[in-house]
PDB file of C-alpha atoms in Angstrom:
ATOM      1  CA  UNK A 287       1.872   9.330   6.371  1.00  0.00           C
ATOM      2  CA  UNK A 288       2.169   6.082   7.407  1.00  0.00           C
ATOM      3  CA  UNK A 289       1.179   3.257   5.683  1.00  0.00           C
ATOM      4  CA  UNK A 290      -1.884   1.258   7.125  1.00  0.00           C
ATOM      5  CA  UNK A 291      -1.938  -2.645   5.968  1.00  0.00           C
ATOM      6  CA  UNK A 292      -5.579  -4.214   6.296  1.00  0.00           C
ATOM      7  CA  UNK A 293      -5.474  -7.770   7.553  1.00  0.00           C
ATOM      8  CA  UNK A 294      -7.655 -10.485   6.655  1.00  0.00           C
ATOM      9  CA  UNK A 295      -8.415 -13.768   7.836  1.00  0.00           C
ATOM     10  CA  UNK A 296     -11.005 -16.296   6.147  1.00  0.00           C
ATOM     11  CA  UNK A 297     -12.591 -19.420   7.584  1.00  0.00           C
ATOM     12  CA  UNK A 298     -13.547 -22.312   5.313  1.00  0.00           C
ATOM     13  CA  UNK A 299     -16.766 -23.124   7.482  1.00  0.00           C
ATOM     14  CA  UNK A 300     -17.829 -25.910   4.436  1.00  0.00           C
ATOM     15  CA  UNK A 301     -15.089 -27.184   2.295  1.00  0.00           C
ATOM     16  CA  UNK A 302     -14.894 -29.539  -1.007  1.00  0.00           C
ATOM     17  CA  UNK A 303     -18.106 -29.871  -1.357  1.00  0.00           C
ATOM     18  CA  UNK A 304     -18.224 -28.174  -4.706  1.00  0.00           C
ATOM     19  CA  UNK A 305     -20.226 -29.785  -7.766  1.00  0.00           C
ATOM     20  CA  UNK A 306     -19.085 -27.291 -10.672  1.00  0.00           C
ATOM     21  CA  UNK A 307     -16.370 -27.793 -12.821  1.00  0.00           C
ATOM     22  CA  UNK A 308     -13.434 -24.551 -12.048  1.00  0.00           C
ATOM     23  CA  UNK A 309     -10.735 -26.126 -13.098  1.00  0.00           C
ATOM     24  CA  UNK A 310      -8.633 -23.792 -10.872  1.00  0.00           C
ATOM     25  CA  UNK A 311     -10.371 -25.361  -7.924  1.00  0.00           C
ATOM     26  CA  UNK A 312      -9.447 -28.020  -5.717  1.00  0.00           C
ATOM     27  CA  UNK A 313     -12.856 -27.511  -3.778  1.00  0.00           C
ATOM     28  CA  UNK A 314     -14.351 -29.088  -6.572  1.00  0.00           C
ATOM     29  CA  UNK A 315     -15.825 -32.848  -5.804  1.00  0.00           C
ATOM     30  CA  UNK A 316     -15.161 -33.718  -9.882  1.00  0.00           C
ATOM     31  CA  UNK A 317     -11.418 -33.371  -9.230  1.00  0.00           C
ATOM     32  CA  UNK A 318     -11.256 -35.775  -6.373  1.00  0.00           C
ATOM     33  CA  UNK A 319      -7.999 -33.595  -4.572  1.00  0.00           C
ATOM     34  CA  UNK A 320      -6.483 -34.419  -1.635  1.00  0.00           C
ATOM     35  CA  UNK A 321      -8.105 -32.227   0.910  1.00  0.00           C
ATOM     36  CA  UNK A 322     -10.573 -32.035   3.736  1.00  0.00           C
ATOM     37  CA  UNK A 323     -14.230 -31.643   3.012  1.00  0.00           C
ATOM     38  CA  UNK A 324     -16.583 -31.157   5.553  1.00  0.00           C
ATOM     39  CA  UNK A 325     -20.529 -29.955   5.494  1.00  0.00           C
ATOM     40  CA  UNK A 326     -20.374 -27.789   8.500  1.00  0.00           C
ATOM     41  CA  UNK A 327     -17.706 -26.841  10.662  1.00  0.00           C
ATOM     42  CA  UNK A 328     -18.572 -26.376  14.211  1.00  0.00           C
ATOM     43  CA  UNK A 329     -19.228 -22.764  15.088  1.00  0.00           C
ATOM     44  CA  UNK A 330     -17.233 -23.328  18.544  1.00  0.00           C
ATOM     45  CA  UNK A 331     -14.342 -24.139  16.119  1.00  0.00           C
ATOM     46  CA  UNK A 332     -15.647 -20.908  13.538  1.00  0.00           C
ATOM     47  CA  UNK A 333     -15.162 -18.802  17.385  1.00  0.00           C
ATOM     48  CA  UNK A 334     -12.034 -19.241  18.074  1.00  0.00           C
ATOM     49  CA  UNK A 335     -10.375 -19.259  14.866  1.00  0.00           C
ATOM     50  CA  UNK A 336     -12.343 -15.868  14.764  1.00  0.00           C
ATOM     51  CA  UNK A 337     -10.317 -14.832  18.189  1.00  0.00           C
ATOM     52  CA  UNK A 338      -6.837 -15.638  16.414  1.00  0.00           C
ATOM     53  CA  UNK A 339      -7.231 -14.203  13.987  1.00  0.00           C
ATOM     54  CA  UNK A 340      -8.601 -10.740  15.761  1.00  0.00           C
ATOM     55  CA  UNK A 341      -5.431 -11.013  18.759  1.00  0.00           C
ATOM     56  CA  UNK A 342      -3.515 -11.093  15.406  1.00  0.00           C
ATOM     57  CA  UNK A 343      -4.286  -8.168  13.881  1.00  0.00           C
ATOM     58  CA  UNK A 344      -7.012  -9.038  11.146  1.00  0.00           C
ATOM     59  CA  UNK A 345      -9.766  -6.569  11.032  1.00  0.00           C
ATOM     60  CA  UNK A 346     -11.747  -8.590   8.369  1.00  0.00           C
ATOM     61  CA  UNK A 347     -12.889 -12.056   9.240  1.00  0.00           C
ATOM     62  CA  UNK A 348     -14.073 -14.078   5.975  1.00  0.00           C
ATOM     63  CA  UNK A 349     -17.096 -16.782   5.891  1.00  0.00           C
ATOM     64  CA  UNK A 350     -16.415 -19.031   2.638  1.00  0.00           C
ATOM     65  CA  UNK A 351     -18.540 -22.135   1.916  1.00  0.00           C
ATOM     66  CA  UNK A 352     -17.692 -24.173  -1.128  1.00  0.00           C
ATOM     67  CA  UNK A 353     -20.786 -24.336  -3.273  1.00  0.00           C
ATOM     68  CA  UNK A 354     -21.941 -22.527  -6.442  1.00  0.00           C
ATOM     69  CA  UNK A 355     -24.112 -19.791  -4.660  1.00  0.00           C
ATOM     70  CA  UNK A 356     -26.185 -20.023  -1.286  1.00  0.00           C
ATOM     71  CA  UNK A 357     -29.517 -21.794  -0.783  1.00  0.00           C
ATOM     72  CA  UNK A 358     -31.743 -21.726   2.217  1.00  0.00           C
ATOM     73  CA  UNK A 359     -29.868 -24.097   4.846  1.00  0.00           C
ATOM     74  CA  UNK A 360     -26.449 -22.759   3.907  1.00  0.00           C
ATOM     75  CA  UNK A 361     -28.235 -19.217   3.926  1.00  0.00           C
ATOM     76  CA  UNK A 362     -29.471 -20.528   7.722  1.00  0.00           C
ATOM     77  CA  UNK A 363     -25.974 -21.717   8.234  1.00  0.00           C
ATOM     78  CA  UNK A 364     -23.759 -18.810   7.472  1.00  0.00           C
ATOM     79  CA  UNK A 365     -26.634 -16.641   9.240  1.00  0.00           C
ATOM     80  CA  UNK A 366     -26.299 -18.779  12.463  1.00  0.00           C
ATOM     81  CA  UNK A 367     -22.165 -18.397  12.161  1.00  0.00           C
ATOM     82  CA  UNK A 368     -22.670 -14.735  11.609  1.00  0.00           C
ATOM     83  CA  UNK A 369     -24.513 -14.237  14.597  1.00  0.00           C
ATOM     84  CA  UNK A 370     -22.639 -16.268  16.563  1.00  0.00           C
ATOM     85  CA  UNK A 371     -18.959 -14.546  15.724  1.00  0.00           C
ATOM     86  CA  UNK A 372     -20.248 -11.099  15.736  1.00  0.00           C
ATOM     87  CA  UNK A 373     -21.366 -11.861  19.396  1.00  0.00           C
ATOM     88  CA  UNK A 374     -17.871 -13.169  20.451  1.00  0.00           C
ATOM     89  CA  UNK A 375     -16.334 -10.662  18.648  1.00  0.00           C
ATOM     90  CA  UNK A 376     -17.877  -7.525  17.864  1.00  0.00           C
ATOM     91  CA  UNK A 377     -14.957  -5.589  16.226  1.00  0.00           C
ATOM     92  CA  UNK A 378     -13.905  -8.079  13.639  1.00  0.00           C
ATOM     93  CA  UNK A 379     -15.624  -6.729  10.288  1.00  0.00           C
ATOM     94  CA  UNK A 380     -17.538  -9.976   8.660  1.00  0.00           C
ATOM     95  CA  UNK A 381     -17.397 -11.081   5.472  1.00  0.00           C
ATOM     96  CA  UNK A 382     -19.219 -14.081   3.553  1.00  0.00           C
ATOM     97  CA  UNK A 383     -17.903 -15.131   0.338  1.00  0.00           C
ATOM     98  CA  UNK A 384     -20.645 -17.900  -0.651  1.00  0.00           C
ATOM     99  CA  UNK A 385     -21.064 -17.569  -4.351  1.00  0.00           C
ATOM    100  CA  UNK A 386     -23.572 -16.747  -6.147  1.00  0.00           C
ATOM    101  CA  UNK A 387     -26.523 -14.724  -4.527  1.00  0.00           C
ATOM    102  CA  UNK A 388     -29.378 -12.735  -5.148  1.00  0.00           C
ATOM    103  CA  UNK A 389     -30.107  -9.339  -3.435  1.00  0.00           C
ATOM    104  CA  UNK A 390     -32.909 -10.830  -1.427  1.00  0.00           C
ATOM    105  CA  UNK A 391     -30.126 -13.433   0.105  1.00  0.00           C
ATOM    106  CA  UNK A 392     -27.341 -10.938   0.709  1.00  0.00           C
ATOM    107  CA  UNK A 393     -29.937  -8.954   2.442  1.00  0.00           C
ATOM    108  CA  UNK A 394     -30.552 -11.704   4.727  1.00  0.00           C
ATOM    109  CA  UNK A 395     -26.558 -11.764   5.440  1.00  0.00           C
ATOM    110  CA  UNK A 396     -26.808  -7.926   5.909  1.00  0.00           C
ATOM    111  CA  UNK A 397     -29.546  -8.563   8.575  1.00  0.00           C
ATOM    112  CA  UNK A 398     -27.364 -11.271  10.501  1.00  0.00           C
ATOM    113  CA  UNK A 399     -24.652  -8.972  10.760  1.00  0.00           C
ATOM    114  CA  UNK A 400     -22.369  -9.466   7.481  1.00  0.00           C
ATOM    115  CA  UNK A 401     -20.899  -6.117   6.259  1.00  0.00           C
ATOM    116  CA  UNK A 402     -19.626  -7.396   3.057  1.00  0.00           C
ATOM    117  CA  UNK A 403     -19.354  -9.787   0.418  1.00  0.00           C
ATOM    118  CA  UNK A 404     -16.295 -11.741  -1.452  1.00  0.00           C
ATOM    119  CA  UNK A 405     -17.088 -12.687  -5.214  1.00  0.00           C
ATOM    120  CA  UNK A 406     -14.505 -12.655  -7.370  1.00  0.00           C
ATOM    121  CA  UNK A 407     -14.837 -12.461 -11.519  1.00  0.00           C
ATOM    122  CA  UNK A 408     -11.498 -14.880 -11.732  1.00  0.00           C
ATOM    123  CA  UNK A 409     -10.661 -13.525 -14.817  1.00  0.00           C
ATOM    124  CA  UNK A 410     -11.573 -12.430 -18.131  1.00  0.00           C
ATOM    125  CA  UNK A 411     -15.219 -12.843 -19.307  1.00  0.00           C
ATOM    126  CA  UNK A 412     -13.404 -14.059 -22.678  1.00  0.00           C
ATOM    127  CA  UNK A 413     -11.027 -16.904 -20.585  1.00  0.00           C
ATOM    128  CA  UNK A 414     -13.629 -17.211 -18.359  1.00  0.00           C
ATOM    129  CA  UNK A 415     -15.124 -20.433 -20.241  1.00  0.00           C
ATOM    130  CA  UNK A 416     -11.498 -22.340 -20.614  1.00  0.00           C
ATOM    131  CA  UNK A 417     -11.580 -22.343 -17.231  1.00  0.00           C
ATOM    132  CA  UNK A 418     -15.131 -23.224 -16.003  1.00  0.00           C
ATOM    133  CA  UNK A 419     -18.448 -24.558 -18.002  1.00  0.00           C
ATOM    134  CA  UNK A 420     -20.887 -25.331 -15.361  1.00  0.00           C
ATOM    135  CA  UNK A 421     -22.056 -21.786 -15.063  1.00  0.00           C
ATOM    136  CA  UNK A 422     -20.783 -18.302 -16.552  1.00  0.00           C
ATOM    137  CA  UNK A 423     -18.685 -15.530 -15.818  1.00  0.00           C
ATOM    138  CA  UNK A 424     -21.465 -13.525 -16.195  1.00  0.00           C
ATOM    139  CA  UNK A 425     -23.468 -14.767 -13.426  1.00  0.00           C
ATOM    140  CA  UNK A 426     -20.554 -13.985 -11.496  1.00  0.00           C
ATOM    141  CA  UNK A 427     -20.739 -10.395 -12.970  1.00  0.00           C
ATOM    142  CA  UNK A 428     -24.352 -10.221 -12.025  1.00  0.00           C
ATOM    143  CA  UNK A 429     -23.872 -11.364  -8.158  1.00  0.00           C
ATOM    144  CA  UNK A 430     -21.041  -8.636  -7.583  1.00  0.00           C
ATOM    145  CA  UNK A 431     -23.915  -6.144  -9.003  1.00  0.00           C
ATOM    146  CA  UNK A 432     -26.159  -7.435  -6.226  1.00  0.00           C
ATOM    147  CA  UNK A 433     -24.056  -7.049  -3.527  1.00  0.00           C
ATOM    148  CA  UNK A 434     -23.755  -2.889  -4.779  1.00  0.00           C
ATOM    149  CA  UNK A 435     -27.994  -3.207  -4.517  1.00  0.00           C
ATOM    150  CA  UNK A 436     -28.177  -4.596  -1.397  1.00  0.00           C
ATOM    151  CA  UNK A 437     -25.867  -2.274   0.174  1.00  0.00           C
ATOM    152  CA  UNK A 438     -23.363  -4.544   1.549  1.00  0.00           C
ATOM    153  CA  UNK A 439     -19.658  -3.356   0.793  1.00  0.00           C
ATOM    154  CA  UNK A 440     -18.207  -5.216  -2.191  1.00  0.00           C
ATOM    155  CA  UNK A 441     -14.823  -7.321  -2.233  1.00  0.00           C
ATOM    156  CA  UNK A 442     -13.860  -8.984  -6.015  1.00  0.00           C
ATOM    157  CA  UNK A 443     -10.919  -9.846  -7.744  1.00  0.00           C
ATOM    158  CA  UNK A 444      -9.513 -12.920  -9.482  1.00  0.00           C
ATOM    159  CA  UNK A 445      -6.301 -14.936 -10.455  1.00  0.00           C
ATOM    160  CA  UNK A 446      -3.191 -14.650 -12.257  1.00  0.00           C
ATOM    161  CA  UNK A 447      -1.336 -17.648 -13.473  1.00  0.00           C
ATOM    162  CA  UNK A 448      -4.052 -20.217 -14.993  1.00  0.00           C
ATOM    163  CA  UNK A 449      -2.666 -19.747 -18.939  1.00  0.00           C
ATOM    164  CA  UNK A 450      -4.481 -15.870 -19.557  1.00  0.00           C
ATOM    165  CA  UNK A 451      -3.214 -13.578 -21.883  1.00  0.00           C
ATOM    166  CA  UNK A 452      -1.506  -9.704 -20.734  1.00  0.00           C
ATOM    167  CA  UNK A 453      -5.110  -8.591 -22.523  1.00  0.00           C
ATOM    168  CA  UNK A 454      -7.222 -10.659 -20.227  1.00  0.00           C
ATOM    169  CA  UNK A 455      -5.676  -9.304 -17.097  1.00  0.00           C
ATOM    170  CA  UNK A 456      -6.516  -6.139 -18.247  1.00  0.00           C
ATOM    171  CA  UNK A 457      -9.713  -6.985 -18.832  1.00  0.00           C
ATOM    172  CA  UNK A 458     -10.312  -8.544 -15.657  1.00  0.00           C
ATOM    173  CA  UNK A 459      -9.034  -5.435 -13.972  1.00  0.00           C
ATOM    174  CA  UNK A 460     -11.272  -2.880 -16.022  1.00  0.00           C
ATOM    175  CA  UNK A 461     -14.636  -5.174 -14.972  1.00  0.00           C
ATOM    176  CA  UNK A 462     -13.592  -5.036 -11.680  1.00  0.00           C
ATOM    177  CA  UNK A 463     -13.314  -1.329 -11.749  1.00  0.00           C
ATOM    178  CA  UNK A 464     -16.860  -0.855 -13.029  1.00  0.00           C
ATOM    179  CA  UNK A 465     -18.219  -2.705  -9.924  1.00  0.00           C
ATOM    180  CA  UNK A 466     -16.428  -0.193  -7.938  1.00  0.00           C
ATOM    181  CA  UNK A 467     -15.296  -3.018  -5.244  1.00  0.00           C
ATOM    182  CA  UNK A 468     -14.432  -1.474  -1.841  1.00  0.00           C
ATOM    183  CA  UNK A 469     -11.271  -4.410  -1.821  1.00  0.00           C
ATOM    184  CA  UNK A 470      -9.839  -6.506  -4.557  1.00  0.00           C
ATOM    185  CA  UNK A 471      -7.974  -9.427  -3.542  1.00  0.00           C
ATOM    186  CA  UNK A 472      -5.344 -10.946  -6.065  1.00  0.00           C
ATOM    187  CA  UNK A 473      -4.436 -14.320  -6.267  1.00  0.00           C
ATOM    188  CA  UNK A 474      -1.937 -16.316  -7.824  1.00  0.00           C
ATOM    189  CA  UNK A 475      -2.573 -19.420  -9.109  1.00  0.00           C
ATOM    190  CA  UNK A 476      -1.518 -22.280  -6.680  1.00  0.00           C
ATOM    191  CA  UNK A 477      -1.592 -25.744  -8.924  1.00  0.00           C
ATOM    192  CA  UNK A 478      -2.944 -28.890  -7.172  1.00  0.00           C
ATOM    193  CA  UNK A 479      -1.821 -32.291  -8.669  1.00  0.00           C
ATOM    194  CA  UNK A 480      -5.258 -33.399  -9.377  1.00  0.00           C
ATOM    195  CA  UNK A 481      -6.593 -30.291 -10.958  1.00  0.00           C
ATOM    196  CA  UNK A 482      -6.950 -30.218 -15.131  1.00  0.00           C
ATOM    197  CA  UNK A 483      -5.557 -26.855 -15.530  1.00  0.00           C
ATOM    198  CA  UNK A 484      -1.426 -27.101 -16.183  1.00  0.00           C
ATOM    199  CA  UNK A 485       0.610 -24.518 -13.761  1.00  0.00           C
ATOM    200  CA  UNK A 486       1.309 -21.074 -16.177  1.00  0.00           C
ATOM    201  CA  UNK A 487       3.836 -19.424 -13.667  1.00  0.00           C
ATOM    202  CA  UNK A 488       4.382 -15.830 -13.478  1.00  0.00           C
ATOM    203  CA  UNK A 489       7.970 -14.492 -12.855  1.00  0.00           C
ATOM    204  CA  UNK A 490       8.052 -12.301  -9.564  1.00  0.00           C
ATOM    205  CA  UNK A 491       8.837  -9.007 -11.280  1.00  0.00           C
ATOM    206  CA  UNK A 492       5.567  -9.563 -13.737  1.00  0.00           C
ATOM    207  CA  UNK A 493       3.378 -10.480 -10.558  1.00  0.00           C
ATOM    208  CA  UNK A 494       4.948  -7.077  -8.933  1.00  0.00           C
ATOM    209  CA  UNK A 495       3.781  -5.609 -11.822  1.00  0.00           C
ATOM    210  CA  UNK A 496       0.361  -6.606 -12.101  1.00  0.00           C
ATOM    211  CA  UNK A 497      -0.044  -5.226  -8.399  1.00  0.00           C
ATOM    212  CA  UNK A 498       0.637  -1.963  -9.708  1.00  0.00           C
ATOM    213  CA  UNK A 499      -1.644  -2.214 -12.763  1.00  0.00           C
ATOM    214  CA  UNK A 500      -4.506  -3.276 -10.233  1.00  0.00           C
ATOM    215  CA  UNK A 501      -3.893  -0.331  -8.441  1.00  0.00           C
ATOM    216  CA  UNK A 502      -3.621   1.993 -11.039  1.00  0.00           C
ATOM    217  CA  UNK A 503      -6.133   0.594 -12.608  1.00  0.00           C
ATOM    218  CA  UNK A 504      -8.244   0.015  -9.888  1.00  0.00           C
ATOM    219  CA  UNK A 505      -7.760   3.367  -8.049  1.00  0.00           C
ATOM    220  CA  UNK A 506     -10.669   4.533  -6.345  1.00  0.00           C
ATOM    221  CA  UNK A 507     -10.298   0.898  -4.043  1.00  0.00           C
ATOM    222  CA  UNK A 508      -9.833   0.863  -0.665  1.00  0.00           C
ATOM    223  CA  UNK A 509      -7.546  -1.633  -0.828  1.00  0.00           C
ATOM    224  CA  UNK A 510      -5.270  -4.039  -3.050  1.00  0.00           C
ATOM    225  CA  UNK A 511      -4.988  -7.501  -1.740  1.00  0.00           C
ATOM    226  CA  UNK A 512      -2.505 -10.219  -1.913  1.00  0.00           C
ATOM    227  CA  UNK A 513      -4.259 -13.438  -1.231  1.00  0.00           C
ATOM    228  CA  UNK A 514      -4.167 -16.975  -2.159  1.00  0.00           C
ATOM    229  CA  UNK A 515      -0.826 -17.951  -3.457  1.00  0.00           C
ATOM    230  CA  UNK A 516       1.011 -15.296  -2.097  1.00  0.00           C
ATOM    231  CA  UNK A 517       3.865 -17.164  -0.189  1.00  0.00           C
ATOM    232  CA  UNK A 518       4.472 -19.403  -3.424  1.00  0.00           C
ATOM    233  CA  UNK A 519       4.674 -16.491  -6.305  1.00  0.00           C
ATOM    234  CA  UNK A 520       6.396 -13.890  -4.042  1.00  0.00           C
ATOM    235  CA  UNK A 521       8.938 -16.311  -1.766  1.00  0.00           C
ATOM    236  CA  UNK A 522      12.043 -14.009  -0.182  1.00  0.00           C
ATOM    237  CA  UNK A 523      10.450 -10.691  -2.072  1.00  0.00           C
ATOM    238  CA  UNK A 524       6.961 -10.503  -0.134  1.00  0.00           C
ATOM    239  CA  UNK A 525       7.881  -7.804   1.639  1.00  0.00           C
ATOM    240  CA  UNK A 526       7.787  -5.747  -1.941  1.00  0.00           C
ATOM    241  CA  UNK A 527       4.268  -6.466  -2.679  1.00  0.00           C
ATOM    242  CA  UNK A 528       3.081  -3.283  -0.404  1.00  0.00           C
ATOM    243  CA  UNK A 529       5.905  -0.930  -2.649  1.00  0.00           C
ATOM    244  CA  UNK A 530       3.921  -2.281  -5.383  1.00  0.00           C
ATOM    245  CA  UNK A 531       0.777  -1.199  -4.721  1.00  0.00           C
ATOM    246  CA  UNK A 532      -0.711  -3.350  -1.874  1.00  0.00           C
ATOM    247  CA  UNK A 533      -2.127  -2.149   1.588  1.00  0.00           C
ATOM    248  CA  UNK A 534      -4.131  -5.398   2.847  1.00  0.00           C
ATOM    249  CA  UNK A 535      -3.019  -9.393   2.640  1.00  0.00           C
ATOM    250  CA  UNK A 536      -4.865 -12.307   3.756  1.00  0.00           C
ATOM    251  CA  UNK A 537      -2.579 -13.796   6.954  1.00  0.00           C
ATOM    252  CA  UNK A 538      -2.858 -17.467   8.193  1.00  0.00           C
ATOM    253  CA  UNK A 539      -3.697 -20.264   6.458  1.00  0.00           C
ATOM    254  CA  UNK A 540      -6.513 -20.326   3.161  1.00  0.00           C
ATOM    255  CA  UNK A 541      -9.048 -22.342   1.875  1.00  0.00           C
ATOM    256  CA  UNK A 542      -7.373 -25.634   1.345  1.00  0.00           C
ATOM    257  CA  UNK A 543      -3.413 -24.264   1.590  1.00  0.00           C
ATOM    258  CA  UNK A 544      -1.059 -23.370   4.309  1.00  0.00           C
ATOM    259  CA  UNK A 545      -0.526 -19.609   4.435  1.00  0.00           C
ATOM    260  CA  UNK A 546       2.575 -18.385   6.506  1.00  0.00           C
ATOM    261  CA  UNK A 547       2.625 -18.435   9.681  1.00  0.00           C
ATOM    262  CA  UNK A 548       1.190 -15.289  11.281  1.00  0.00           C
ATOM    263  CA  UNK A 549       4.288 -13.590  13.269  1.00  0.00           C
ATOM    264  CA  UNK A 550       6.499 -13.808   9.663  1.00  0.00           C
ATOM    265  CA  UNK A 551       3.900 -11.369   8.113  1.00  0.00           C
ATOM    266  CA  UNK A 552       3.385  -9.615  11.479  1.00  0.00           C
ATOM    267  CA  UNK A 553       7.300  -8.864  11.542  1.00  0.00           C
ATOM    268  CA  UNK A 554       7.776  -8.185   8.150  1.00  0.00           C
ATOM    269  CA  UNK A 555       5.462  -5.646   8.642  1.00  0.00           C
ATOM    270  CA  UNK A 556       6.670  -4.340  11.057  1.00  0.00           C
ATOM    271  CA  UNK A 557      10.168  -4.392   9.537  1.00  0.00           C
ATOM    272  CA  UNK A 558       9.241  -2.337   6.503  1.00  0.00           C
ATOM    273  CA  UNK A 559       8.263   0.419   9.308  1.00  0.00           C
ATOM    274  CA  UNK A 560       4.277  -0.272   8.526  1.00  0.00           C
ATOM    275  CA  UNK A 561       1.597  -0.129  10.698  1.00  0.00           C
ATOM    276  CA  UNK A 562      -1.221  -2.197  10.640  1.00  0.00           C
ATOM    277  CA  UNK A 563      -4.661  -0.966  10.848  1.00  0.00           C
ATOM    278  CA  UNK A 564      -6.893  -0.759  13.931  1.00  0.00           C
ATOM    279  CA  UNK A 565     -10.371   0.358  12.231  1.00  0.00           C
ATOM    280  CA  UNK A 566     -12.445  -0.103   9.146  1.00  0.00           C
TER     281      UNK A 566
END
């Protein structure tokens, strides 16, 4: 049988606007990077990006705001976008990946028409604190456990390449299994100038590898992601990443990077003599 790929799109609908310390992060105020920030982008703007990214192929359409966890006018916010897309277009799945949140908020997401949730562990609990001290990997734990009580569908994952050891990628991997995520998006570490952490690059055959150890890992997941950093870890070889293990990438651009352009991915996939998938 065929392989199906699962693409993804996500929407920064409130970028650099983020007081905590993740030294990964370039969304983070304290680091002062080079990108744009805005409060609120205009939900026109949220529309349409939402119709490319559907006449391209992505079944999963991704709300991210940068903050530590929601509170009740970015609750009221990512409601009214929710609302808004799902009217324009009703077979894109939504997602909202708007840190940390308690049942009672995801619920309210739920209600507005969000059908899952995006919070990734990062990494390790044990690297977890080289890598951010404003707030703890275990709150991030305790967030992906609300999603599973609120009965939205549960996306996780982390990054590889910030200076982690073989035995914290495992480690990350087995946590994520025990939330039983429905998706687990990878991503490679993509250094900004102004960010404290110092680049720890992988080779391409150990990122290859760590695809399959998700997967293996991993197993009862829908689906293995290749997200942020993909174009920049995997260059000429992305079309191995789905040999590997993977069945879904994020296409366009991310949060604050350029992604490849959409008909590259789209014909590579096509190439490779895989078809992309047309339902949930």
């Amino acid at each position: 049988m065929t392989k199906k790929i699962f693409l993804c799109a996500i929407s920064n609908i409130n970028s650099g606007t983020c007081n905590e310390d993740c030294k990964f992060c370039s969304q983070s105020v304290k680091y002062k990077a080079d990108i744009e920030r805005y409060i609120q982008k205009p939900i026109e703007t949220i529309i349409e990006e939402a119709k490319a990214a559907r006449a391209s192929g992505a079944l999963g359409f991704c709300l991210v705001t940068a903050r530590k966890g929601l509170d009740d006018k970015v609750l009221r916010f990512v409601c009214d976008v929710a609302r808004s897309v799902s009217s324009a277009v009703p077979d894109l799945r939504l997602i909202a990946c708007n840190g940390t949140a308690s049942v009672e908020q995801l619920l309210t997401l739920k209600e507005a028409g969000v059908k899952a949730y995006n919070h990734n562990l990062e990494t390790s609990e044990a690297f977890y604190p080289e890598v951010c001290t404003t707030h703890s990997w275990q709150e991030r734990y305790e967030t992906c456990q609300n999603v599973n009580k609120a009965g939205l569908k549960l996306i996780t994952g982390g990054i590889f390449g910030m200076g982690e050891t073989q035995e914290d990628r495992i480690s990350m991997l087995e946590s994520l299994k025990s939330l039983n995520p429905v998706s687990v998006p990878l991503n490679f570490y993509h250094h900004n100038p102004a960010l404290p952490l110092k680049p720890n690059p992988l080779t391409t055959d150990e990122a290859l590898e760590l695809i399959t150890m998700a997967r293996e890992i991993i197993s009862d997941a829908e689906r293995i992601m290749v997200a942020g950093g993909r174009e920049m870890q995997f260059g000429d070889r992305q079309n191995e990443i789905f040999a590997a293990g993977a069945n879904s990438i994020v296409i366009g651009n991310y949060l604050t990077t350029q992604g490849r352009d959409k008909k590259s991915d789209l014909e590579m996939i096509k190439e490779l003599g895989l078809d992309i998938a047309t339902k949930v």
